[in-house]
Coordinates of C-alpha atoms and ligand atoms in Angstrom, one line a residue:
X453 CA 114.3 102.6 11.4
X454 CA 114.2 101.1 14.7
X455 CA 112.6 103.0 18.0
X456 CA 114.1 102.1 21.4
X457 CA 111.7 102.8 24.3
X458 CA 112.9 104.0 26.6
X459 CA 110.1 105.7 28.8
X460 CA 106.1 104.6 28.5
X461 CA 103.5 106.5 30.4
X462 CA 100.5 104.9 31.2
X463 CA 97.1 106.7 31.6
X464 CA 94.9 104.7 33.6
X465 CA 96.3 103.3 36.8
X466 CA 93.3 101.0 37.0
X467 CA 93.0 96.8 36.8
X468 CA 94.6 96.9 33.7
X469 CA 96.7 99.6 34.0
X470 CA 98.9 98.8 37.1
X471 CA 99.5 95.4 37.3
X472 CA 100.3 95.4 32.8
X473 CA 103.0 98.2 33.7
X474 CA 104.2 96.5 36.9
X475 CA 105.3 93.3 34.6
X476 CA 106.7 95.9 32.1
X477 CA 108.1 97.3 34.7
X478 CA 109.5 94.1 36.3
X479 CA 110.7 92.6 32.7
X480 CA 112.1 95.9 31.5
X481 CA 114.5 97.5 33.5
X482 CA 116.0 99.3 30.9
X483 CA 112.2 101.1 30.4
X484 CA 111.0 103.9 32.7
X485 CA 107.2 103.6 33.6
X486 CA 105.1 106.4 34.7
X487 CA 101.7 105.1 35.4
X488 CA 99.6 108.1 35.9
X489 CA 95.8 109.1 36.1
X490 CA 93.4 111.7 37.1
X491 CA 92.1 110.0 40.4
X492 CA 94.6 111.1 43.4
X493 CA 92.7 108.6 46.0
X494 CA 94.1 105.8 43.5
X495 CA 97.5 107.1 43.1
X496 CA 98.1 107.7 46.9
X497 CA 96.9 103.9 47.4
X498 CA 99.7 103.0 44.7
X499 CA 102.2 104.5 46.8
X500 CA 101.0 103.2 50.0
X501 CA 104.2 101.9 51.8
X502 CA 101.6 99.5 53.3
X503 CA 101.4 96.8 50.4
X504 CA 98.2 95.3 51.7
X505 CA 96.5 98.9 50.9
X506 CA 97.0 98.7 47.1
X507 CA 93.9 99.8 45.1
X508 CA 94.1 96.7 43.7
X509 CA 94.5 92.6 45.2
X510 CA 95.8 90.1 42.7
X511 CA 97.9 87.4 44.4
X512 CA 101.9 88.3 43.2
X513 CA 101.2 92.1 42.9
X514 CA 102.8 93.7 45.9
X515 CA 106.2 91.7 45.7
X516 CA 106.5 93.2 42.1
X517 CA 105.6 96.4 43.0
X518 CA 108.1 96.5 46.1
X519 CA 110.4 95.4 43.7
X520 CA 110.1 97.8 41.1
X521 CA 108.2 101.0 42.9
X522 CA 110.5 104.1 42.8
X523 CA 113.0 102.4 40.8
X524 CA 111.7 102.0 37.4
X525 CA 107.5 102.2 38.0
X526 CA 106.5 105.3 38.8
X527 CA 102.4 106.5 40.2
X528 CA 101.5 109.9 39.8
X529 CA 99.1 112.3 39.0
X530 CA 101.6 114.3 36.9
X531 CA 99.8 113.4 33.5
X532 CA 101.4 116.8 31.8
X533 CA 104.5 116.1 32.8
X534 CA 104.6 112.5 32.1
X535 CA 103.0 112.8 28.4
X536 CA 105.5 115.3 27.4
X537 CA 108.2 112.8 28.1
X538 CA 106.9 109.6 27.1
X539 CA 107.7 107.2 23.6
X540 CA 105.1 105.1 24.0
X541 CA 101.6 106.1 25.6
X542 CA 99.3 103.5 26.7
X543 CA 95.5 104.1 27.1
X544 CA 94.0 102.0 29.6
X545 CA 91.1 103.9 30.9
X546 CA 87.7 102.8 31.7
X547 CA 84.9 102.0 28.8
X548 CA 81.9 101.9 30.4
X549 CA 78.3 101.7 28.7
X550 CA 76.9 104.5 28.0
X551 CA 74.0 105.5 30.3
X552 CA 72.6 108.6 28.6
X553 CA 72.2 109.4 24.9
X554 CA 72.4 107.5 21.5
X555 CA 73.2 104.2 22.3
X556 CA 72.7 104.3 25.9
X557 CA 72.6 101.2 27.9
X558 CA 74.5 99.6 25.1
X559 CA 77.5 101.6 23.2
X560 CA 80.3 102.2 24.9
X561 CA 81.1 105.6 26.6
X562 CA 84.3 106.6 24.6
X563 CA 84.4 110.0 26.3
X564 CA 87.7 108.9 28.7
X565 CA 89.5 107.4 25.5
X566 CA 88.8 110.9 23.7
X567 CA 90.0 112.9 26.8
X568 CA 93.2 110.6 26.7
X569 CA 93.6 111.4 22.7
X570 CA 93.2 115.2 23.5
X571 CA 95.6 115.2 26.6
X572 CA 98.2 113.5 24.2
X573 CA 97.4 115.5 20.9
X574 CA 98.2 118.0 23.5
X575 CA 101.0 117.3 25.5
X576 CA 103.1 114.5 23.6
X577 CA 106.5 115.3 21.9
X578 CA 108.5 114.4 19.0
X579 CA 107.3 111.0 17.5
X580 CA 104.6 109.3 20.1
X581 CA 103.1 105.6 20.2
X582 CA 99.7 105.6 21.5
X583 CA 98.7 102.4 22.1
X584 CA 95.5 101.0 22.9
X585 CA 95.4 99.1 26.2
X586 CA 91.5 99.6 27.0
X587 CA 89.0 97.3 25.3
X588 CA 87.3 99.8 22.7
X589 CA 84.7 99.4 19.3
X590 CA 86.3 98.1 16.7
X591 CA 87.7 101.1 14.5
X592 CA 88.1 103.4 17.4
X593 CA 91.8 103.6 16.3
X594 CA 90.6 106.2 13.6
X595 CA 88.5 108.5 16.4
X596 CA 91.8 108.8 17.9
X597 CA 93.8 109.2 14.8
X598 CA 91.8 111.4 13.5
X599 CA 92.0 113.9 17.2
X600 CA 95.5 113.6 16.9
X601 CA 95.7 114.4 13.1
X602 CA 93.7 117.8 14.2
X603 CA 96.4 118.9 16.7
X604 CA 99.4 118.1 13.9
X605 CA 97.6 120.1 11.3
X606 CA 97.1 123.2 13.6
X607 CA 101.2 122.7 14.1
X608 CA 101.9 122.0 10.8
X609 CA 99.6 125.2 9.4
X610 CA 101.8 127.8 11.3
X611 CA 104.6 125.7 10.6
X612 CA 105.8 125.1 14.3
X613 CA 107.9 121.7 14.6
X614 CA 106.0 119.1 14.0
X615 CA 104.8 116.1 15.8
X616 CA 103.6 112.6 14.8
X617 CA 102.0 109.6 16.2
X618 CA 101.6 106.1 15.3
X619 CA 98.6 104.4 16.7
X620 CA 98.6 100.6 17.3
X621 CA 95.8 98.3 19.2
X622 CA 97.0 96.2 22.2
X623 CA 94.0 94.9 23.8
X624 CA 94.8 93.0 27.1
X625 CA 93.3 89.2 28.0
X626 CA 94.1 89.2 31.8
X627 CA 91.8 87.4 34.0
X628 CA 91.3 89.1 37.6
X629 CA 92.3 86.9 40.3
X630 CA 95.0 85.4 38.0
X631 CA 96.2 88.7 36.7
X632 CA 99.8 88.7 37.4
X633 CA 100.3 85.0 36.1
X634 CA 98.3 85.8 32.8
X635 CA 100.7 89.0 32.1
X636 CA 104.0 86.8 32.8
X637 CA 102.5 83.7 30.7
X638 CA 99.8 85.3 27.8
X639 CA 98.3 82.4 25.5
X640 CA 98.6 85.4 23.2
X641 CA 100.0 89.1 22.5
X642 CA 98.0 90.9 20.0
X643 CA 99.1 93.9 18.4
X644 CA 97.8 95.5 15.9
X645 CA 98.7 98.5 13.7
X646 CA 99.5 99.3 10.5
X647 CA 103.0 101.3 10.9
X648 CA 106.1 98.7 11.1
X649 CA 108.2 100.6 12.9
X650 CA 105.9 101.5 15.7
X651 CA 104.5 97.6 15.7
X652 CA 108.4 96.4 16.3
X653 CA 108.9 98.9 18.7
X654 CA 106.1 96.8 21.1
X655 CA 106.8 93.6 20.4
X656 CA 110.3 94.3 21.2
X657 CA 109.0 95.2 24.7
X658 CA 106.6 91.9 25.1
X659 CA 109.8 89.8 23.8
X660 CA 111.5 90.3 26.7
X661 CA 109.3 87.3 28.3
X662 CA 107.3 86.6 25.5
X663 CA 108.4 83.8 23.0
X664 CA 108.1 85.0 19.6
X665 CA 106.0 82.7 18.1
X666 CA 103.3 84.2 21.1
X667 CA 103.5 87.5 19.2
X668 CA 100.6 88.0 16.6
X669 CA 100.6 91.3 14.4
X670 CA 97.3 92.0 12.5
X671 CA 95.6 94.5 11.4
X672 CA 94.0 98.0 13.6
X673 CA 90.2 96.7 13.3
X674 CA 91.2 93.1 13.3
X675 CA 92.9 93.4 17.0
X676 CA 90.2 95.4 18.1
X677 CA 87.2 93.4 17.3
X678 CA 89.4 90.5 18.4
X679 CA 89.2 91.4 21.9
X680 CA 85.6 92.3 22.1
X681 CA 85.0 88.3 20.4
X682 CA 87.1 86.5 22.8
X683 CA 85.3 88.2 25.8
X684 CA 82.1 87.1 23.5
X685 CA 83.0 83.6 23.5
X686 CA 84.0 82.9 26.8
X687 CA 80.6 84.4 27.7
X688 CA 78.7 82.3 25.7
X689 CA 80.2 79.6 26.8
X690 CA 79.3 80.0 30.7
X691 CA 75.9 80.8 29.5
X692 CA 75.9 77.6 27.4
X693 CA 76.9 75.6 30.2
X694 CA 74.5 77.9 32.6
X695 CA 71.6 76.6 30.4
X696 CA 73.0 73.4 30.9
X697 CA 72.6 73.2 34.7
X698 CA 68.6 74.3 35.0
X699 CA 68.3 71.0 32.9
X700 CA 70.3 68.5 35.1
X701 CA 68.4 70.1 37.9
X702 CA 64.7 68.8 36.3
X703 CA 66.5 65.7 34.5
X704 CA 68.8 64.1 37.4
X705 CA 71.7 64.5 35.4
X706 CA 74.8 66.3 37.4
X707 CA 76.2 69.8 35.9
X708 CA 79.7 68.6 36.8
X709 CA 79.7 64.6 34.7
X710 CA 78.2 66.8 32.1
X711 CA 80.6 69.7 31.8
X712 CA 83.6 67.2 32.3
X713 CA 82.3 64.6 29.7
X714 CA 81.8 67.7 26.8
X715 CA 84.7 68.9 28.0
X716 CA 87.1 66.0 27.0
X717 CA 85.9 66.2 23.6
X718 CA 89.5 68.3 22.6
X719 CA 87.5 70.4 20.1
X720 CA 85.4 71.5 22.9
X721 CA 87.8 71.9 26.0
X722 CA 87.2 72.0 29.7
X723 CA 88.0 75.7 30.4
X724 CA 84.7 78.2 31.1
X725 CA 82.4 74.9 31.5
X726 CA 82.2 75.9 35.2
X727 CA 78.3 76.7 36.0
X728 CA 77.2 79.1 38.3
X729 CA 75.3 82.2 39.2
X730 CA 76.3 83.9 36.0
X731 CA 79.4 85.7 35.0
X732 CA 80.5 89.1 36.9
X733 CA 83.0 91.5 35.9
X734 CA 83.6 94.6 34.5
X735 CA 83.3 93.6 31.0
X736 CA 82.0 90.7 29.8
X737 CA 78.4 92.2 29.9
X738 CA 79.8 95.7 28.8
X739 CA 81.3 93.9 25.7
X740 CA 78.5 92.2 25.0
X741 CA 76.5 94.7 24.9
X742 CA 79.0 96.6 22.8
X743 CA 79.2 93.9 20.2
X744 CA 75.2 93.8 19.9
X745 CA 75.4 97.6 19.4
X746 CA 78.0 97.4 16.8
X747 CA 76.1 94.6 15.0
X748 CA 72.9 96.4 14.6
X749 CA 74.6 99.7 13.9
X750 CA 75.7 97.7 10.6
X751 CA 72.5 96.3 10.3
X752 CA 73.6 92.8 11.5
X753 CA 70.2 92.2 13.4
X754 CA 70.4 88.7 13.9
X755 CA 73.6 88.3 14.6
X756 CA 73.2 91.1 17.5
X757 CA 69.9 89.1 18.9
X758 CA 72.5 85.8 18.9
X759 CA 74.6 87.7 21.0
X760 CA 71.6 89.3 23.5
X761 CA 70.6 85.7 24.3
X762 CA 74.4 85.0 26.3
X763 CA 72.8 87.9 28.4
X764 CA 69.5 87.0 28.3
X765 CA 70.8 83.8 30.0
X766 CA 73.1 85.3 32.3
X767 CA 70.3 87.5 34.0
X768 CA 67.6 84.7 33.5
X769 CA 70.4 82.4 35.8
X770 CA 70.6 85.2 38.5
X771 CA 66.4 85.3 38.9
X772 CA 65.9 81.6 39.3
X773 CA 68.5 80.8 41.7
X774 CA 66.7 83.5 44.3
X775 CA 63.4 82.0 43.5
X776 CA 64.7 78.3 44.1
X777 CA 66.2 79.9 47.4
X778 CA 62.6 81.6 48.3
X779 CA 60.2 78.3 46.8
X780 CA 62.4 75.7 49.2
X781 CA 62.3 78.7 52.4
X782 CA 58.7 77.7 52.4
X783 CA 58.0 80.5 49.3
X784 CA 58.6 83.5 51.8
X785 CA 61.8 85.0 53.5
X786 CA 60.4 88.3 55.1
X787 CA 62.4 88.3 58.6
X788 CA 64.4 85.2 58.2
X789 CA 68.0 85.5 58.4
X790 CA 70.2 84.6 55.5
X791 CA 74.2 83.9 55.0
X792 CA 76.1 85.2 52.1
X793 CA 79.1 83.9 51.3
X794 CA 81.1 85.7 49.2
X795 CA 80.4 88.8 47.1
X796 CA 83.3 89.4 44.9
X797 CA 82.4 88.7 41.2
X798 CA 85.3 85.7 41.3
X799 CA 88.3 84.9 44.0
X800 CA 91.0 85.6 44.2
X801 CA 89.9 89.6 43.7
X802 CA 88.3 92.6 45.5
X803 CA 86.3 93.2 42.8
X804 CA 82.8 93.6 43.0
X805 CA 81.4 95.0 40.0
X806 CA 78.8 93.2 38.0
X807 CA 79.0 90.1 40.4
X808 CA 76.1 87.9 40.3
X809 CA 75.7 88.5 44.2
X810 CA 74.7 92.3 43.8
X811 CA 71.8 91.1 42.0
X812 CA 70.6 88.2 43.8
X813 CA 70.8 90.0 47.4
X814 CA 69.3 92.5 46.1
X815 CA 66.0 90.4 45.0
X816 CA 66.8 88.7 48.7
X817 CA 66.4 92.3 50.1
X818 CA 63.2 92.5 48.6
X819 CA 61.5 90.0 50.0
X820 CA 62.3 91.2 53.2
X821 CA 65.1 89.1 54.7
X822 CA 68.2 90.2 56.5
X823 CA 71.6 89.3 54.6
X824 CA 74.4 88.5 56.7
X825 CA 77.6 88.8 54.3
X826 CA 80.9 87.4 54.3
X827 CA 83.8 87.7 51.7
X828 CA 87.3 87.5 52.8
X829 CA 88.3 90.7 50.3
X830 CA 85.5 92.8 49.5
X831 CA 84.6 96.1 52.2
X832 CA 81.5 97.0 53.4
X833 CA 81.6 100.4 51.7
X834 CA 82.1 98.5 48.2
X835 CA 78.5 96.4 49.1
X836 CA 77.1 99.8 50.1
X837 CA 78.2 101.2 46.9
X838 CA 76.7 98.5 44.8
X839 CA 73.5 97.8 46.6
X840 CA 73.1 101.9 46.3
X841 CA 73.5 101.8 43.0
X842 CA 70.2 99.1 42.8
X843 CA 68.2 100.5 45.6
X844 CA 69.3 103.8 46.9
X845 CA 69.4 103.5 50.4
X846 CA 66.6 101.7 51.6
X847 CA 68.4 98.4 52.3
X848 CA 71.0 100.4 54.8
X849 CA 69.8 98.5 57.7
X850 CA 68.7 95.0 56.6
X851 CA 72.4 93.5 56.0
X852 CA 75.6 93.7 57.7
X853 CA 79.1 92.8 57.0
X854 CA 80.3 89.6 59.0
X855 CA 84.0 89.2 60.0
X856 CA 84.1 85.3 59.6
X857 CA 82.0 82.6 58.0
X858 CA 81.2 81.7 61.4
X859 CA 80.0 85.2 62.4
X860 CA 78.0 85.2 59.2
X861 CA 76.1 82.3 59.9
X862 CA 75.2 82.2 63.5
X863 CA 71.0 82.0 63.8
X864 CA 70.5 82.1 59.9
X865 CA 67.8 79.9 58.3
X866 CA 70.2 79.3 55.2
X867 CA 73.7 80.1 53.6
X868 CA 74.0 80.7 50.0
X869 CA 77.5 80.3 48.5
X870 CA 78.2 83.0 45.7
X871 CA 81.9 83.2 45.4
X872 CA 84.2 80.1 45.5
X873 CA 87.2 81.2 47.9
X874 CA 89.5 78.7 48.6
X875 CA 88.7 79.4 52.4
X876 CA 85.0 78.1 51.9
X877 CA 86.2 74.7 50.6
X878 CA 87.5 73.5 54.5
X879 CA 84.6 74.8 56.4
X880 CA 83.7 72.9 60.1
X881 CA 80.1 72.0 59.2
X882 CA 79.5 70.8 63.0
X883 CA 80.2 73.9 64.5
X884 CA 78.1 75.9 61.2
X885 CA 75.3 73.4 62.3
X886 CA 75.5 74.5 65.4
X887 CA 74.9 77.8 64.5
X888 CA 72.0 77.9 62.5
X889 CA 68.5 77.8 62.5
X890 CA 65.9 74.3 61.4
X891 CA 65.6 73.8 58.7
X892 CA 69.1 74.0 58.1
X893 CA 69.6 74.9 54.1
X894 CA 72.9 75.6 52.1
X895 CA 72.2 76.7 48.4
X896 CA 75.7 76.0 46.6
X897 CA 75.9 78.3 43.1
X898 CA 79.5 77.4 42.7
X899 CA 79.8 73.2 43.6
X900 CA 81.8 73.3 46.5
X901 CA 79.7 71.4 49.4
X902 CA 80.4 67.9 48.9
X903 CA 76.8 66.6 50.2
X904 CA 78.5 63.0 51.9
X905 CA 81.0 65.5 53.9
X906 CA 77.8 67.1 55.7
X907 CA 74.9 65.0 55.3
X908 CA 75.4 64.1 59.2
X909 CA 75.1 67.3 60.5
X910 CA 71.5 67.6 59.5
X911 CA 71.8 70.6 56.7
X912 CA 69.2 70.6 53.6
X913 CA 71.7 71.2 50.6
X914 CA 70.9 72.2 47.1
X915 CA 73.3 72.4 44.1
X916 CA 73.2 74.7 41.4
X917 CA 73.0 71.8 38.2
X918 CA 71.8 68.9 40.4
X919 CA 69.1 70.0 43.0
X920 CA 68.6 68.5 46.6
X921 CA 70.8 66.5 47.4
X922 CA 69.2 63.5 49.1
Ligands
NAD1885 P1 89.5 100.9 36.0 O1 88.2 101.7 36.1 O2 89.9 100.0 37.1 O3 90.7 102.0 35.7 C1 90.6 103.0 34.8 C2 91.3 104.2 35.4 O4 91.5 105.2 34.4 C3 90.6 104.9 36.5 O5 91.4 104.9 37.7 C4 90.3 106.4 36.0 O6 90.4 107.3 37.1 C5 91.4 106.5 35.0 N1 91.1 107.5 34.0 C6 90.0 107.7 33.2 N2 90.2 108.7 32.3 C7 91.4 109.3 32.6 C8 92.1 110.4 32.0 N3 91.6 111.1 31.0 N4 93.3 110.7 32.6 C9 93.8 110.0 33.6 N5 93.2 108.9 34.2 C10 92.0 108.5 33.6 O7 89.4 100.1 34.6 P2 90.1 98.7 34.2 O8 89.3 97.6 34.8 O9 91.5 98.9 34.5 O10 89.8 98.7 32.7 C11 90.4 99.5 31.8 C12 90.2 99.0 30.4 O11 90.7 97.7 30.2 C13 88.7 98.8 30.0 O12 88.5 99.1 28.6 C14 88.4 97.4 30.2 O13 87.4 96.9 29.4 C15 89.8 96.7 29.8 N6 90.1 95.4 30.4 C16 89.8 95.2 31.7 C17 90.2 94.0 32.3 C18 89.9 93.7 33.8 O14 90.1 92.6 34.2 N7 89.5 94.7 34.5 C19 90.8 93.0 31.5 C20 91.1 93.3 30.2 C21 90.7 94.5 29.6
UGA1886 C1 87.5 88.1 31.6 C2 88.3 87.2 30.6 O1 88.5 85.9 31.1 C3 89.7 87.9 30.3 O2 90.4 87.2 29.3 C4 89.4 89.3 29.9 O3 90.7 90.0 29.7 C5 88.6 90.1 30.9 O4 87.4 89.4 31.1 C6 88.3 91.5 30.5 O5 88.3 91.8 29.3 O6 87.9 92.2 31.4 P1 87.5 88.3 34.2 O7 86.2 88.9 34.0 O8 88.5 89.0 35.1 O9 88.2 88.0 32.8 O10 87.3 86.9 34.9 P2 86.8 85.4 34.3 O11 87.7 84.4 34.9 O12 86.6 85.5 32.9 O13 85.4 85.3 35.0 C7 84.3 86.1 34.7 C8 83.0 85.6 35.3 O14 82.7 84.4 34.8 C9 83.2 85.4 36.8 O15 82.0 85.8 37.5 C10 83.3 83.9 37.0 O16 82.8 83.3 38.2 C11 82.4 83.4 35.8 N1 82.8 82.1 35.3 C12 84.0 81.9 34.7 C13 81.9 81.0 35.4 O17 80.8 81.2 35.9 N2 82.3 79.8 34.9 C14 83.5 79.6 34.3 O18 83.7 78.4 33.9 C15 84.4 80.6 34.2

């Protein structure tokens, strides 16, 4: 038997959510795509005729969602309505950590997935594929099988018509930043599921861009705990290279020859060799976390302390850079003035969560310095948010939110470069040394001061996996 989609609703009109269902939406204009969730502030942004307000920036969003908004991608709040109608539901809802309970600080919280499997075990007609979008523990597909099994038997016990579902796994590899590409051109599509029909029905979807050969069907558990290892790896490998640059900075050797050298080896690669303040983002730490959970859950204790130390390093990376900052400022920092550019966890994105710079200001802030902060995308109630969410309010008055590199660094003893926008790579160093205070340092996390382009203008540099530059 064949199923023909023909209308998807999407709960979740997050990261994930939006832009995976704009490309559906854009690929498949024989599909109808109702994207809906719970939080109206989100939706409205959505259907912001100003495409500069989306709730989300990736670069390529807004022409794809001008193209296709109101035609065949819909944003609502209708999650009833939209349920009821759909043949294919995808789940694409947050999973945060846990931060209260069994588990807490490490397991995921699967209470949204659960609410999603209840509002469909509700609502859904007919024949349903719920498809897992959101990055979940492997063998959540049963939790929701078995909610959904518990509204069927109810039906089928006073023998009204009868639903069914079919649940497959669908985890999702986009990078922020390069989100829109990634979803046009995946390395990969992984579905997993154990019903044929329903596993056709989605790759029948992702093959109309997709080549077929792209396409991998596994297993439920094996796609799951798939996507939870990739994230995994990809960690461990900025930590491995992280590690990497604390010795080049005591040995002379330069992060950069290193990474570039181990990374021509073809076995090894030059992808994620790129060191830096530690990796941000929703999920690489959440996943982590999830996976050392999971591990010791099954008694896999040494595997699960493998797995801590890609954290370990991440956090350890954060802490030194702020005391190299503080040592070369003369070992204090109480009423000097300091530059931050860039707070979003990568460019290319408005997204702040889990970047590296939360942290490190925030160790800044208490040593008593005033933070100057630029980033060409992120607001200031988003650094209000996250600093709150370290320190309550007591840093309210010791930072503000610059409008310009320029503004950011006028009278500041030293600027600290977090993020690597393209913006910061074409700076005017004369009129930046003009601005600042003597000594004048610049503490590069993410290698893009070239040290001959500047060395006339008097500035102090040091490079995160080489030191002072001399
Ligand atoms: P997000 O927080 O940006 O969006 C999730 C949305 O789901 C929110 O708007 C929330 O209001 C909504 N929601 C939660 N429960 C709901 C419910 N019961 N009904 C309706 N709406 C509901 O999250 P995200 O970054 O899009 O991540 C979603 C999932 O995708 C996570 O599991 C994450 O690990 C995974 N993932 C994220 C990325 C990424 O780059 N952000 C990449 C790959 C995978
Ligand atoms: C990551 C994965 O790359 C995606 O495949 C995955 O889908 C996603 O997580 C997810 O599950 O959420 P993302 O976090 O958006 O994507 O961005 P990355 O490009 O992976 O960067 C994560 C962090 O690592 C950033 O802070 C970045 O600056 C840092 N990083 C990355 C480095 O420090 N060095 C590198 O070489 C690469």
């Amino acid at each position: 038997m064949k199923t023909q989609i023909k209308k998807i609703c999407c709960i979740g009109a997050g990261y994930v959510g939006g832009p995976s269902m704009a490309i559906i939406a854009d690929k498949c204009p024989h599909i109808v795509i109702n994207v809906v969730d719970k939080n109206k502030q989100r939706i409205d942004q959505w259907n912001n005729n100003n495409l500069d307000k989306l709730p989300i920036y990736e670069p390529g969003l807004k022409n794809i969602i001008k193209k296709c908004r109101d035609n065949n991608l819909f944003f609502s709040n209708k999650i009833e309505e939209n349920l009821r109608e759909a043949d294919m539901v995808f789940i694409s809802v947050n999973t945060p950590t846990k931060t209260k309970g069994i588990g807490a600080g490490q397991a995921i919280d699967l209470k949204w997935i659960e609410s999603c499997a209840r509002q469909i075990g509700e609502f859904a007609k007919d024949h349903t594929i719920v498809v897992e979008k959101s990055t979940l523990p492997v063998r959540t597909a049963q939790t929701i099988k078995t909610i959904l099994e518990a509204y069927t038997a109810k039906e089928k016990k006073e023998k009204v018509h009868s639903r069914s579902f079919s649940i497959l796994s669908n985890p999702e590899f986009l990078a922020e930043g390069t989100a829109i590409y990634d979803l046009q051109n995946p390395d990969r599509i992984l579905i997993g599921g154990d019903d044929n029909c329903a596993l056709n029905a989605l790759s029948d979807i992702y093959l109309n861009w997709v080549a077929k050969d792209k396409i991998l069907k596994t297993d439920l558990w094996s796609s799951e705990l798939s996507k939870l290892i990739s994230n995994a790896f990809l960690a461990q490998r900025i930590s491995s290279i992280n590690s990497v640059s604390a010795l080049c900075e005591v040995s002379g050797a330069k992060i950069n020859n290193v990474a570039k050298a181990v990374g021509m080896d073809r076995r090894i690669g030059q992808d994620f060799l790129k060191a830096g303040p530690g990796f941000g983002g929703s999920c690489f730490k959440k996943d982590i976390l999830n996976l050392i959970y999971i591990c010791n859950h099954y008694g896999l204790n040494e595997v699960a302390n493998y797995w801590q130390k890609v954290l370990d390093i991440n956090y350890w990376q954060q802490k030194r850079i702020t005391k190299v900052i503080i040592d070369n400022l003369f070992g204090t920092i109480s009423e000097k003035k300091i530059a931050i550019l860039g707070f979003a966890f990568k460019p290319n994105t408005n997204d702040t969560r889990e970047s590296p710079a939360i942290a490190i200001c925030n160790d800044l802030l208490e040593e008593g310095c005033y933070l100057s902060i630029y980033d060409p995308k992120v607001e200031k109630s988003q650094i209000q948010n996250e600093f709150s969410k370290f320190s309550g309010n007591s840093f309210n008055k010791s930072w503000n939110l610059a409008g310009s590199v320029y503004e950011a660094v006028s009278e500041v003893d030293a600027l600290i470069f977090l993020t690597e926008w393209e913006e910061f790579s074409n700076l005017n160093y004369e009129i930046i040394s003009e601005a600042m205070n003597i000594p004048k340092w610049i503490f590069d996390t993410r290698n893009i001061v070239e040290y001959k382009k500047i060395k006339d203008y008097g500035f102090k540099l040091w490079k995160l996996g080489e030191g002072i530059s001399t």
